[in-house]
């Protein structure tokens, strides 16, 4: 059971290992996407179709309960599926439902653990394999693998590292668990934190926050939902694509105001400021800070 790109390498690993026989793949229904609202298939569905795997796309997973019972799976793997799985389905497989979660549980239970690790300035995160229970990411853990978070990591780059990190332990831990060599460890719920689902509206930057916080946000929300500001008097929306990692100690402008610092485009934050390396005004192609200065200096820039 999975839907986005994160799930694909794990399904691929299962199909390539003779210990496992993938008898069915469950993913979210096709959805309209993009400005043209084109009906789009999930990455998991595309991979499954290319490899001749039977695919099921229920609006509600509960409606597939009888079908899953008839399949009689020994094991169910869940990787960012996108629906709550009822207990009646969790009870079906002999060797449980195992979830691949992109954090070191119990830290960052919930939907956006990769972004949370960057937002909070963590130096490391990782991947956990856990038995699914009725609660949100509360089940006992089979094992974990740790990865370092660099000061330049975006959600996209950290996603790739966590995929590789998870694949290192995925198949070995599953086999060891099925063969009786692992006793899953209960989580300490007193240490639990949550990473809520992100929305498009989260992309709007509060420039009263410190430059350090906003710099992390630009990386955490790259590639989605992005970071942007709106300049009301010009009715101009600007996506901030990349900033320099080290803030500058300038505190003389109103938060959200552009200014020139040593011939570079900068923006004032609640504390300190950031050099803008790349941005994208609405309806325009991405451009460097220097290119933006050339086109918008007279309208937007504090001298």
PDB file of N, CA, C and O in Angstrom, residues 22-52:
ATOM      1  N   UNK A  22       4.870 -10.395  -4.657  1.00  0.00           N
ATOM      2  CA  UNK A  22       3.904  -9.290  -4.561  1.00  0.00           C
ATOM      3  C   UNK A  22       2.614  -9.705  -5.265  1.00  0.00           C
ATOM      4  O   UNK A  22       2.577  -9.859  -6.485  1.00  0.00           O
ATOM      5  N   UNK A  23       1.538  -9.866  -4.481  1.00  0.00           N
ATOM      6  CA  UNK A  23       0.276 -10.364  -5.037  1.00  0.00           C
ATOM      7  C   UNK A  23      -0.743  -9.248  -5.274  1.00  0.00           C
ATOM      8  O   UNK A  23      -1.792  -9.489  -5.875  1.00  0.00           O
ATOM      9  N   UNK A  24      -0.440  -8.042  -4.830  1.00  0.00           N
ATOM     10  CA  UNK A  24      -1.357  -6.933  -5.056  1.00  0.00           C
ATOM     11  C   UNK A  24      -0.772  -5.624  -4.586  1.00  0.00           C
ATOM     12  O   UNK A  24       0.035  -5.599  -3.655  1.00  0.00           O
ATOM     13  N   UNK A  25      -1.167  -4.551  -5.248  1.00  0.00           N
ATOM     14  CA  UNK A  25      -0.706  -3.209  -4.904  1.00  0.00           C
ATOM     15  C   UNK A  25      -1.935  -2.319  -4.744  1.00  0.00           C
ATOM     16  O   UNK A  25      -2.802  -2.281  -5.616  1.00  0.00           O
ATOM     17  N   UNK A  26      -2.006  -1.615  -3.629  1.00  0.00           N
ATOM     18  CA  UNK A  26      -3.137  -0.727  -3.343  1.00  0.00           C
ATOM     19  C   UNK A  26      -2.615   0.704  -3.280  1.00  0.00           C
ATOM     20  O   UNK A  26      -1.654   0.993  -2.569  1.00  0.00           O
ATOM     21  N   UNK A  27      -3.254   1.595  -4.044  1.00  0.00           N
ATOM     22  CA  UNK A  27      -2.819   2.985  -4.101  1.00  0.00           C
ATOM     23  C   UNK A  27      -4.039   3.894  -4.169  1.00  0.00           C
ATOM     24  O   UNK A  27      -5.172   3.433  -4.308  1.00  0.00           O
ATOM     25  N   UNK A  28      -3.800   5.182  -4.058  1.00  0.00           N
ATOM     26  CA  UNK A  28      -4.901   6.145  -4.089  1.00  0.00           C
ATOM     27  C   UNK A  28      -5.495   6.251  -5.497  1.00  0.00           C
ATOM     28  O   UNK A  28      -4.804   6.018  -6.494  1.00  0.00           O
ATOM     29  N   UNK A  29      -6.767   6.618  -5.611  1.00  0.00           N
ATOM     30  CA  UNK A  29      -7.388   6.805  -6.930  1.00  0.00           C
ATOM     31  C   UNK A  29      -6.664   7.885  -7.736  1.00  0.00           C
ATOM     32  O   UNK A  29      -6.021   8.778  -7.169  1.00  0.00           O
ATOM     33  N   UNK A  30      -6.771   7.788  -9.078  1.00  0.00           N
ATOM     34  CA  UNK A  30      -6.209   8.821  -9.941  1.00  0.00           C
ATOM     35  C   UNK A  30      -6.829  10.172  -9.573  1.00  0.00           C
ATOM     36  O   UNK A  30      -8.011  10.261  -9.233  1.00  0.00           O
ATOM     37  N   UNK A  31      -6.010  11.232  -9.661  1.00  0.00           N
ATOM     38  CA  UNK A  31      -6.491  12.558  -9.259  1.00  0.00           C
ATOM     39  C   UNK A  31      -6.176  13.597 -10.333  1.00  0.00           C
ATOM     40  O   UNK A  31      -5.207  13.456 -11.091  1.00  0.00           O
ATOM     41  N   UNK A  32      -6.999  14.645 -10.364  1.00  0.00           N
ATOM     42  CA  UNK A  32      -6.745  15.768 -11.261  1.00  0.00           C
ATOM     43  C   UNK A  32      -5.589  16.577 -10.699  1.00  0.00           C
ATOM     44  O   UNK A  32      -5.540  16.862  -9.501  1.00  0.00           O
ATOM     45  N   UNK A  33      -4.655  16.945 -11.562  1.00  0.00           N
ATOM     46  CA  UNK A  33      -3.454  17.648 -11.099  1.00  0.00           C
ATOM     47  C   UNK A  33      -3.043  18.722 -12.098  1.00  0.00           C
ATOM     48  O   UNK A  33      -3.303  18.625 -13.294  1.00  0.00           O
ATOM     49  N   UNK A  34      -2.381  19.755 -11.567  1.00  0.00           N
ATOM     50  CA  UNK A  34      -1.855  20.828 -12.413  1.00  0.00           C
ATOM     51  C   UNK A  34      -2.911  21.834 -12.830  1.00  0.00           C
ATOM     52  O   UNK A  34      -4.101  21.681 -12.570  1.00  0.00           O
ATOM     53  N   UNK A  35      -2.449  22.885 -13.492  1.00  0.00           N
ATOM     54  CA  UNK A  35      -3.362  23.945 -13.926  1.00  0.00           C
ATOM     55  C   UNK A  35      -4.408  23.438 -14.911  1.00  0.00           C
ATOM     56  O   UNK A  35      -5.541  23.915 -14.944  1.00  0.00           O
ATOM     57  N   UNK A  36      -4.018  22.485 -15.728  1.00  0.00           N
ATOM     58  CA  UNK A  36      -4.953  21.958 -16.730  1.00  0.00           C
ATOM     59  C   UNK A  36      -5.828  20.837 -16.188  1.00  0.00           C
ATOM     60  O   UNK A  36      -6.650  20.288 -16.908  1.00  0.00           O
ATOM     61  N   UNK A  37      -5.626  20.498 -14.895  1.00  0.00           N
ATOM     62  CA  UNK A  37      -6.440  19.479 -14.227  1.00  0.00           C
ATOM     63  C   UNK A  37      -6.483  18.171 -15.029  1.00  0.00           C
ATOM     64  O   UNK A  37      -7.548  17.642 -15.370  1.00  0.00           O
ATOM     65  N   UNK A  38      -5.307  17.676 -15.338  1.00  0.00           N
ATOM     66  CA  UNK A  38      -5.172  16.414 -16.057  1.00  0.00           C
ATOM     67  C   UNK A  38      -5.274  15.260 -15.058  1.00  0.00           C
ATOM     68  O   UNK A  38      -4.689  15.312 -13.966  1.00  0.00           O
ATOM     69  N   UNK A  39      -6.020  14.212 -15.412  1.00  0.00           N
ATOM     70  CA  UNK A  39      -6.147  13.048 -14.543  1.00  0.00           C
ATOM     71  C   UNK A  39      -4.810  12.323 -14.479  1.00  0.00           C
ATOM     72  O   UNK A  39      -4.307  11.846 -15.499  1.00  0.00           O
ATOM     73  N   UNK A  40      -4.234  12.242 -13.289  1.00  0.00           N
ATOM     74  CA  UNK A  40      -2.877  11.714 -13.135  1.00  0.00           C
ATOM     75  C   UNK A  40      -2.862  10.461 -12.263  1.00  0.00           C
ATOM     76  O   UNK A  40      -3.604  10.356 -11.289  1.00  0.00           O
ATOM     77  N   UNK A  41      -2.001   9.516 -12.648  1.00  0.00           N
ATOM     78  CA  UNK A  41      -1.823   8.287 -11.887  1.00  0.00           C
ATOM     79  C   UNK A  41      -0.720   8.480 -10.852  1.00  0.00           C
ATOM     80  O   UNK A  41       0.219   9.250 -11.056  1.00  0.00           O
ATOM     81  N   UNK A  42      -0.813   7.759  -9.745  1.00  0.00           N
ATOM     82  CA  UNK A  42       0.230   7.833  -8.730  1.00  0.00           C
ATOM     83  C   UNK A  42       1.496   7.145  -9.230  1.00  0.00           C
ATOM     84  O   UNK A  42       1.434   6.250 -10.087  1.00  0.00           O
ATOM     85  N   UNK A  43       2.661   7.541  -8.721  1.00  0.00           N
ATOM     86  CA  UNK A  43       3.908   6.866  -9.100  1.00  0.00           C
ATOM     87  C   UNK A  43       3.859   5.359  -8.864  1.00  0.00           C
ATOM     88  O   UNK A  43       4.411   4.584  -9.649  1.00  0.00           O
ATOM     89  N   UNK A  44       3.191   4.929  -7.781  1.00  0.00           N
ATOM     90  CA  UNK A  44       3.080   3.499  -7.497  1.00  0.00           C
ATOM     91  C   UNK A  44       2.248   2.785  -8.562  1.00  0.00           C
ATOM     92  O   UNK A  44       2.580   1.675  -8.992  1.00  0.00           O
ATOM     93  N   UNK A  45       1.174   3.413  -9.012  1.00  0.00           N
ATOM     94  CA  UNK A  45       0.350   2.798 -10.058  1.00  0.00           C
ATOM     95  C   UNK A  45       1.138   2.668 -11.359  1.00  0.00           C
ATOM     96  O   UNK A  45       1.057   1.641 -12.044  1.00  0.00           O
ATOM     97  N   UNK A  46       1.883   3.701 -11.690  1.00  0.00           N
ATOM     98  CA  UNK A  46       2.680   3.672 -12.925  1.00  0.00           C
ATOM     99  C   UNK A  46       3.703   2.547 -12.869  1.00  0.00           C
ATOM    100  O   UNK A  46       3.845   1.764 -13.816  1.00  0.00           O
ATOM    101  N   UNK A  47       4.415   2.434 -11.738  1.00  0.00           N
ATOM    102  CA  UNK A  47       5.406   1.357 -11.596  1.00  0.00           C
ATOM    103  C   UNK A  47       4.732  -0.005 -11.684  1.00  0.00           C
ATOM    104  O   UNK A  47       5.228  -0.915 -12.354  1.00  0.00           O
ATOM    105  N   UNK A  48       3.603  -0.164 -11.014  1.00  0.00           N
ATOM    106  CA  UNK A  48       2.899  -1.452 -10.988  1.00  0.00           C
ATOM    107  C   UNK A  48       2.442  -1.866 -12.382  1.00  0.00           C
ATOM    108  O   UNK A  48       2.559  -3.031 -12.771  1.00  0.00           O
ATOM    109  N   UNK A  49       1.924  -0.908 -13.139  1.00  0.00           N
ATOM    110  CA  UNK A  49       1.473  -1.203 -14.495  1.00  0.00           C
ATOM    111  C   UNK A  49       2.642  -1.641 -15.376  1.00  0.00           C
ATOM    112  O   UNK A  49       2.514  -2.564 -16.198  1.00  0.00           O
ATOM    113  N   UNK A  50       3.778  -0.992 -15.194  1.00  0.00           N
ATOM    114  CA  UNK A  50       4.973  -1.335 -15.989  1.00  0.00           C
ATOM    115  C   UNK A  50       5.499  -2.724 -15.662  1.00  0.00           C
ATOM    116  O   UNK A  50       6.179  -3.347 -16.476  1.00  0.00           O
ATOM    117  N   UNK A  51       5.184  -3.234 -14.467  1.00  0.00           N
ATOM    118  CA  UNK A  51       5.710  -4.521 -14.018  1.00  0.00           C
ATOM    119  C   UNK A  51       4.635  -5.597 -13.877  1.00  0.00           C
ATOM    120  O   UNK A  51       4.872  -6.643 -13.270  1.00  0.00           O
ATOM    121  N   UNK A  52       3.467  -5.319 -14.431  1.00  0.00           N
ATOM    122  CA  UNK A  52       2.415  -6.327 -14.466  1.00  0.00           C
ATOM    123  C   UNK A  52       1.841  -6.706 -13.123  1.00  0.00           C
ATOM    124  O   UNK A  52       1.361  -7.835 -12.943  1.00  0.00           O
TER     125      UNK A  52
END
